[in-house]
Short mmCIF file of C-alpha atoms in Angstrom, two decimals:
data_model
loop_
_atom_site.label_atom_id
_atom_site.label_comp_id
_atom_site.label_asym_id
_atom_site.label_seq_id
_atom_site.Cartn_x
_atom_site.Cartn_y
_atom_site.Cartn_z
CA MET A 1 -77.21 -54.95 17.16
CA ARG A 2 -73.97 -53.39 15.96
CA VAL A 3 -72.74 -54.34 12.48
CA LEU A 4 -69.22 -53.63 11.23
CA SER A 5 -67.69 -54.18 7.82
CA GLY A 6 -64.72 -52.80 5.91
CA ILE A 7 -63.46 -52.59 2.37
CA GLN A 8 -60.02 -52.04 0.88
CA PRO A 9 -59.79 -48.53 -0.64
CA THR A 10 -58.74 -49.50 -4.14
CA GLY A 11 -60.08 -46.26 -5.61
CA ASN A 12 -63.19 -47.45 -7.41
CA LEU A 13 -65.84 -50.06 -6.94
CA HIS A 14 -66.40 -52.66 -9.62
CA LEU A 15 -69.50 -54.75 -10.19
CA GLY A 16 -68.17 -57.60 -8.07
CA ASN A 17 -67.76 -55.31 -5.02
CA TYR A 18 -71.15 -53.74 -5.58
CA LEU A 19 -73.23 -56.88 -6.03
CA GLY A 20 -71.11 -59.01 -3.71
CA ALA A 21 -71.17 -56.74 -0.66
CA ILE A 22 -72.17 -53.10 -1.02
CA ARG A 23 -75.82 -53.64 -1.96
CA ASN A 24 -76.17 -55.82 1.13
CA TRP A 25 -74.57 -53.09 3.25
CA VAL A 26 -77.15 -50.65 1.96
CA ARG A 27 -79.97 -53.09 2.72
CA MET A 28 -78.68 -53.60 6.27
CA GLN A 29 -78.42 -49.84 6.77
CA ASP A 30 -81.97 -49.35 5.54
CA GLU A 31 -83.34 -52.15 7.74
CA MET A 32 -81.67 -51.06 11.00
CA ASP A 33 -83.91 -50.04 13.88
CA SER A 34 -83.23 -47.11 16.18
CA GLN A 35 -81.28 -49.31 18.62
CA SER A 36 -78.87 -50.63 15.99
CA GLN A 37 -75.96 -49.14 14.12
CA CYS A 38 -73.80 -49.88 11.07
CA PHE A 39 -70.09 -49.07 10.95
CA PHE A 40 -68.53 -49.12 7.48
CA PHE A 41 -64.84 -48.31 7.18
CA LEU A 42 -62.20 -47.94 4.51
CA ALA A 43 -59.34 -50.26 5.46
CA ASP A 44 -56.47 -47.94 4.54
CA MET A 45 -54.25 -49.34 7.30
CA HIS A 46 -54.70 -52.80 5.84
CA SER A 47 -53.68 -51.41 2.46
CA ILE A 48 -50.07 -50.78 3.58
CA THR A 49 -49.27 -54.47 3.12
CA VAL A 50 -48.92 -53.52 -0.56
CA HIS A 51 -46.63 -50.65 -1.55
CA GLU A 52 -48.50 -47.63 -2.81
CA GLY A 53 -47.52 -44.00 -3.24
CA ARG A 54 -48.77 -41.41 -0.76
CA GLU A 55 -50.91 -39.42 -3.19
CA GLN A 56 -52.42 -42.54 -4.75
CA ARG A 57 -53.44 -43.91 -1.35
CA ILE A 58 -55.12 -40.63 -0.40
CA ARG A 59 -56.93 -40.52 -3.75
CA ASN A 60 -58.06 -44.12 -3.37
CA VAL A 61 -59.56 -43.47 0.06
CA ARG A 62 -61.48 -40.42 -1.14
CA ASP A 63 -62.66 -42.16 -4.30
CA MET A 64 -63.86 -45.20 -2.38
CA ALA A 65 -65.73 -42.96 0.04
CA ALA A 66 -67.40 -41.25 -2.93
CA ALA A 67 -68.25 -44.63 -4.46
CA LEU A 68 -69.85 -45.94 -1.27
CA VAL A 69 -71.99 -42.84 -0.84
CA ALA A 70 -72.96 -42.97 -4.52
CA ALA A 71 -73.97 -46.62 -4.08
CA GLY A 72 -76.30 -45.79 -1.19
CA ILE A 73 -74.34 -45.65 2.07
CA ASP A 74 -75.79 -42.70 4.00
CA PRO A 75 -73.18 -41.07 6.30
CA ASP A 76 -75.98 -39.60 8.39
CA ARG A 77 -77.50 -43.01 9.10
CA SER A 78 -74.34 -45.13 9.21
CA VAL A 79 -70.83 -44.47 10.50
CA LEU A 80 -68.56 -44.15 7.47
CA PHE A 81 -64.86 -43.50 8.11
CA ASN A 82 -61.34 -44.48 7.16
CA GLN A 83 -59.38 -46.66 9.56
CA ALA A 84 -56.33 -44.40 9.92
CA ARG A 85 -58.44 -41.59 11.40
CA VAL A 86 -59.28 -43.82 14.38
CA PRO A 87 -56.07 -44.72 16.31
CA ALA A 88 -57.97 -47.27 18.40
CA HIS A 89 -57.62 -49.78 15.55
CA ALA A 90 -53.81 -49.73 15.64
CA GLU A 91 -53.61 -49.52 19.43
CA LEU A 92 -55.94 -52.45 20.03
CA CYS A 93 -54.19 -54.47 17.33
CA TRP A 94 -50.92 -54.18 19.27
CA LEU A 95 -52.60 -55.22 22.50
CA LEU A 96 -54.19 -58.22 20.78
CA ASN A 97 -50.83 -59.26 19.32
CA GLY A 98 -50.02 -60.35 22.86
CA THR A 99 -53.04 -62.65 22.82
CA ALA A 100 -52.99 -64.03 19.27
CA ARG A 101 -50.79 -67.05 18.65
CA ILE A 102 -48.37 -67.69 15.79
CA GLY A 103 -49.86 -71.14 15.31
CA TRP A 104 -53.29 -69.59 14.74
CA LEU A 105 -51.91 -67.19 12.15
CA ASN A 106 -49.95 -69.94 10.42
CA ARG A 107 -53.25 -71.64 9.66
CA MET A 108 -54.68 -68.63 7.82
CA THR A 109 -55.12 -69.77 4.23
CA GLN A 110 -55.40 -66.23 2.85
CA PHE A 111 -51.83 -65.44 3.96
CA LYS A 112 -50.59 -68.60 2.28
CA ASP A 113 -52.41 -67.68 -0.92
CA LYS A 114 -51.15 -64.08 -1.00
CA ALA A 115 -47.60 -64.80 0.12
CA GLY A 116 -47.29 -67.72 -2.29
CA LYS A 117 -43.83 -69.23 -2.56
CA ASP A 118 -42.16 -66.03 -1.34
CA ARG A 119 -43.30 -66.43 2.25
CA GLU A 120 -40.01 -65.09 3.62
CA GLY A 121 -40.32 -62.00 1.47
CA ALA A 122 -43.88 -61.19 2.60
CA SER A 123 -44.40 -58.28 4.96
CA VAL A 124 -45.04 -58.81 8.67
CA GLY A 125 -48.17 -56.74 8.14
CA LEU A 126 -49.57 -59.34 5.76
CA PHE A 127 -48.95 -62.07 8.35
CA VAL A 128 -50.65 -60.20 11.23
CA TYR A 129 -53.37 -58.76 8.99
CA PRO A 130 -56.03 -60.94 10.70
CA VAL A 131 -55.11 -59.49 14.12
CA LEU A 132 -55.83 -56.00 12.84
CA GLN A 133 -59.08 -57.34 11.45
CA ALA A 134 -59.91 -58.65 14.92
CA ALA A 135 -59.12 -55.24 16.40
CA ASP A 136 -61.35 -53.58 13.79
CA ILE A 137 -64.26 -55.70 14.99
CA LEU A 138 -63.60 -55.95 18.73
CA ALA A 139 -62.94 -52.23 19.21
CA TYR A 140 -66.64 -51.64 18.61
CA ASN A 141 -67.88 -54.84 20.24
CA ALA A 142 -69.61 -55.53 16.95
CA THR A 143 -72.29 -58.16 17.32
CA HIS A 144 -72.42 -59.06 13.64
CA VAL A 145 -69.99 -58.97 10.71
CA PRO A 146 -70.97 -59.56 7.07
CA VAL A 147 -68.50 -62.10 5.68
CA GLY A 148 -67.87 -63.99 2.48
CA GLU A 149 -66.39 -67.46 2.26
CA ASP A 150 -62.84 -66.06 2.14
CA GLN A 151 -63.26 -64.21 5.46
CA LYS A 152 -65.01 -66.82 7.60
CA GLN A 153 -61.69 -68.15 8.88
CA HIS A 154 -60.62 -64.66 9.95
CA LEU A 155 -63.83 -64.17 11.90
CA GLU A 156 -63.26 -67.45 13.71
CA LEU A 157 -59.78 -66.20 14.62
CA CYS A 158 -61.31 -62.99 15.93
CA ARG A 159 -63.61 -65.01 18.18
CA ASP A 160 -60.65 -67.10 19.41
CA ILE A 161 -58.66 -63.95 20.24
CA ALA A 162 -61.62 -62.41 22.06
CA THR A 163 -62.25 -65.57 24.07
CA LYS A 164 -58.61 -65.94 25.08
CA PHE A 165 -58.30 -62.27 26.08
CA ASN A 166 -61.47 -62.43 28.19
CA THR A 167 -60.27 -65.66 29.84
CA ASP A 168 -56.65 -64.60 30.39
CA PHE A 169 -57.59 -61.33 32.08
CA GLY A 170 -60.77 -62.46 33.82
CA VAL A 171 -63.00 -59.95 32.09
CA ASP A 172 -66.14 -60.02 30.01
CA LEU A 173 -64.93 -57.28 27.69
CA PHE A 174 -65.11 -58.45 24.11
CA THR A 175 -68.31 -59.55 22.41
CA LEU A 176 -67.99 -62.65 20.24
CA PRO A 177 -69.17 -61.48 16.82
CA ALA A 178 -71.55 -63.57 14.76
CA PRO A 179 -71.24 -63.82 10.98
CA ILE A 180 -73.85 -62.42 8.64
CA ILE A 181 -73.90 -64.41 5.43
CA PRO A 182 -76.54 -62.71 3.26
CA LYS A 183 -78.73 -65.18 1.42
CA GLU A 184 -78.81 -63.05 -1.71
CA THR A 185 -75.11 -62.26 -2.01
CA ALA A 186 -74.09 -62.54 -5.65
CA ARG A 187 -70.73 -64.10 -6.48
CA ILE A 188 -69.60 -62.18 -9.54
CA MET A 189 -66.89 -63.74 -11.65
CA SER A 190 -64.51 -62.35 -14.27
CA LEU A 191 -65.99 -61.57 -17.67
CA ARG A 192 -62.96 -63.33 -19.19
CA ASP A 193 -62.83 -66.39 -16.93
CA GLY A 194 -65.91 -67.79 -15.23
CA SER A 195 -63.77 -69.65 -12.67
CA ALA A 196 -62.07 -66.50 -11.26
CA LYS A 197 -63.66 -63.78 -9.16
CA MET A 198 -64.07 -60.34 -10.71
CA SER A 199 -61.12 -58.36 -9.35
CA LYS A 200 -59.32 -55.08 -9.84
CA SER A 201 -56.03 -56.96 -9.67
CA ASP A 202 -56.78 -58.69 -12.98
CA PRO A 203 -54.49 -57.07 -15.58
CA SER A 204 -57.31 -57.03 -18.14
CA ASP A 205 -59.78 -54.19 -17.70
CA MET A 206 -62.15 -56.18 -19.91
CA SER A 207 -62.51 -58.71 -17.08
CA ARG A 208 -64.64 -56.38 -14.97
CA ILE A 209 -67.33 -53.71 -15.07
CA ASN A 210 -66.09 -50.63 -13.21
CA LEU A 211 -68.66 -48.30 -11.72
CA THR A 212 -66.92 -45.50 -13.62
CA ASP A 213 -67.36 -47.19 -17.02
CA ASP A 214 -69.61 -45.19 -19.34
CA ASP A 215 -72.59 -46.71 -21.14
CA ASP A 216 -70.64 -47.52 -24.32
CA MET A 217 -67.82 -49.16 -22.41
CA ILE A 218 -70.25 -51.33 -20.43
CA MET A 219 -71.95 -52.49 -23.64
CA ALA A 220 -68.58 -53.23 -25.25
CA LYS A 221 -67.37 -55.28 -22.27
CA VAL A 222 -70.59 -57.31 -22.21
CA ARG A 223 -70.38 -57.99 -25.96
CA LYS A 224 -66.83 -59.29 -25.54
CA ALA A 225 -67.53 -61.23 -22.34
CA LYS A 226 -66.66 -64.90 -22.60
CA SER A 227 -69.72 -67.11 -23.09
CA ASP A 228 -70.39 -70.29 -25.07
CA GLN A 229 -72.21 -71.46 -28.18
CA GLU A 230 -75.09 -73.23 -26.44
CA MET A 231 -78.61 -71.88 -26.08
CA LEU A 232 -79.93 -70.76 -22.70
CA PRO A 233 -81.86 -73.53 -20.93
CA GLU A 234 -85.34 -73.27 -19.44
CA THR A 235 -84.02 -73.48 -15.86
CA ALA A 236 -80.78 -72.59 -14.10
CA GLU A 237 -80.13 -76.28 -13.51
CA GLY A 238 -79.31 -76.54 -17.21
CA LEU A 239 -76.36 -74.15 -16.73
CA ALA A 240 -74.37 -76.79 -14.83
CA GLY A 241 -70.80 -76.96 -16.10
CA ARG A 242 -71.15 -73.67 -18.00
CA ALA A 243 -69.21 -71.25 -15.77
CA GLU A 244 -69.33 -68.18 -18.01
CA ALA A 245 -73.00 -68.66 -18.86
CA THR A 246 -73.83 -69.09 -15.18
CA ASN A 247 -71.98 -65.86 -14.37
CA LEU A 248 -73.74 -63.75 -17.00
CA VAL A 249 -77.16 -65.10 -16.06
CA GLY A 250 -76.35 -64.46 -12.39
CA ILE A 251 -75.40 -60.84 -13.07
CA TYR A 252 -78.69 -60.26 -14.91
CA ALA A 253 -80.65 -61.90 -12.10
CA ALA A 254 -78.92 -59.87 -9.37
CA LEU A 255 -79.47 -56.54 -11.12
CA ALA A 256 -83.04 -57.29 -12.21
CA GLY A 257 -84.00 -58.61 -8.77
CA ILE A 258 -85.23 -61.94 -10.11
CA THR A 259 -84.02 -65.54 -9.87
CA ALA A 260 -81.68 -67.24 -12.28
CA ASP A 261 -84.56 -69.59 -13.13
CA ALA A 262 -86.66 -66.59 -14.13
CA VAL A 263 -83.86 -65.27 -16.34
CA CYS A 264 -83.53 -68.65 -18.04
CA ALA A 265 -87.28 -68.88 -18.57
CA ARG A 266 -87.28 -65.42 -20.17
CA PHE A 267 -84.44 -66.21 -22.59
CA ALA A 268 -84.87 -69.98 -23.02
CA GLY A 269 -83.80 -71.20 -26.45
CA GLN A 270 -81.90 -68.01 -27.25
CA GLY A 271 -78.17 -67.67 -27.64
CA PHE A 272 -75.83 -65.10 -26.17
CA GLY A 273 -76.11 -62.97 -29.28
CA ALA A 274 -79.61 -62.10 -28.05
CA PHE A 275 -78.90 -62.26 -24.32
CA LYS A 276 -75.84 -60.02 -24.12
CA PRO A 277 -77.54 -56.83 -25.43
CA ALA A 278 -80.30 -57.33 -22.86
CA LEU A 279 -77.75 -57.85 -20.10
CA GLY A 280 -75.89 -54.73 -21.23
CA GLU A 281 -79.04 -52.64 -21.03
CA VAL A 282 -79.77 -53.85 -17.48
CA LEU A 283 -76.20 -53.00 -16.45
CA VAL A 284 -76.30 -49.56 -18.06
CA GLU A 285 -79.60 -48.59 -16.46
CA SER A 286 -78.59 -49.93 -13.04
CA LEU A 287 -75.13 -48.37 -12.88
CA ARG A 288 -75.68 -45.03 -14.62
CA PRO A 289 -77.12 -43.19 -11.56
CA ILE A 290 -74.34 -44.53 -9.34
CA ARG A 291 -71.67 -43.46 -11.82
CA GLU A 292 -73.13 -39.99 -12.23
CA ARG A 293 -73.36 -39.50 -8.47
CA PHE A 294 -69.81 -40.81 -7.98
CA LEU A 295 -68.32 -38.51 -10.60
CA GLN A 296 -70.04 -35.58 -8.94
CA LEU A 297 -68.90 -36.48 -5.43
CA ARG A 298 -65.26 -37.23 -6.24
CA THR A 299 -64.59 -33.67 -7.39
CA ASP A 300 -65.12 -32.26 -3.88
CA ASP A 301 -62.29 -33.46 -1.64
CA ASP A 302 -63.28 -31.14 1.20
CA ALA A 303 -66.77 -32.61 1.33
CA LEU A 304 -65.43 -36.17 1.25
CA ASP A 305 -62.95 -35.42 4.04
CA ALA A 306 -65.75 -33.87 6.09
CA ILE A 307 -67.80 -37.06 5.73
CA LEU A 308 -64.86 -39.22 6.83
CA GLU A 309 -63.93 -36.92 9.70
CA LYS A 310 -67.49 -36.91 11.02
CA GLY A 311 -67.59 -40.70 10.83
CA ALA A 312 -64.20 -41.00 12.51
CA ALA A 313 -65.35 -38.84 15.41
CA LYS A 314 -68.33 -41.14 15.95
CA ALA A 315 -66.20 -44.25 15.57
CA SER A 316 -63.54 -42.96 18.02
CA ALA A 317 -66.19 -42.21 20.61
CA ALA A 318 -67.65 -45.71 20.20
CA ALA A 319 -64.25 -47.46 20.41
CA GLU A 320 -62.69 -45.48 23.28
CA PRO A 321 -64.46 -47.24 26.21
CA THR A 322 -63.45 -50.67 24.91
CA LEU A 323 -59.87 -49.62 24.27
CA ARG A 324 -59.58 -48.02 27.70
CA ALA A 325 -60.99 -51.17 29.34
CA ALA A 326 -58.49 -53.36 27.43
CA TYR A 327 -55.55 -51.27 28.69
CA ASP A 328 -56.94 -51.45 32.22
CA ALA A 329 -57.50 -55.21 32.09
CA MET A 330 -53.86 -55.69 31.09
CA GLY A 331 -52.55 -53.38 33.80
CA LEU A 332 -51.24 -50.81 31.34
CA MET A 333 -51.42 -47.36 32.90
CA ARG A 334 -52.16 -44.61 30.41
#
């Protein structure tokens, strides 16, 4: 079993990243047997679809590496690297551009959402983003890829590209990756709008809990989080139609390792004036060790670069046979 997953290096993890994906990455890493391997990469080549200054991009990659290690990714047990240090990603992407079809990419809903009405002004990189994602996966012949709802379509495209390449060139080169959809993945929404995902792109910092927020800031954000005037019900079923209440209860449940029903039973009949301080305490105690470790790690750029370089060396060695076989299958002499 070979698992691969990536994350955009936006500089710092927020609660949505952590509970939505990173905790599951750590669980997978900890549950791997000696014959399996996890590859976790920082998608800095994907990040060029949005303009960003050189120094900021470098800082973001290092900070995200520090955040992942602080959250529990062990670079000695998993392969942690940034995409740009492994040229196989870009090389294989170009080869796969000859296999992918414009019609397939035109169906990608994420491009439509991000490009919006200014489709003609969007970068080519944003359009072919899913082909690079396919290269990320196929370079390692990953057997499994953790995906959320917004990435399932891209994984299907990856499988289509792999199938067509294998068929066109009469090889059995690329493994068709299977999705991993963790049963316990938490969907964390904005603290200001229960219908929108928690995101760093939200202009309001009060919409999210950053892993760098100190204890006082976390408590302040929870106090000001949007809720409602109703009491908490005895079961989670009673939260239907209450998006903000559902979100806050879900955050408590995810951090405390209990069900939403158990949270409701514990606070049944109480309002958010009583619930929010309890939620704040759970957040503070859960995130404090991660924050302290992150702040320590991010001050040592040499150590962070060493971690990423070691991971890139392992990743390059793993990807090289597949890349070489792809060139050979296509008759490209290197």
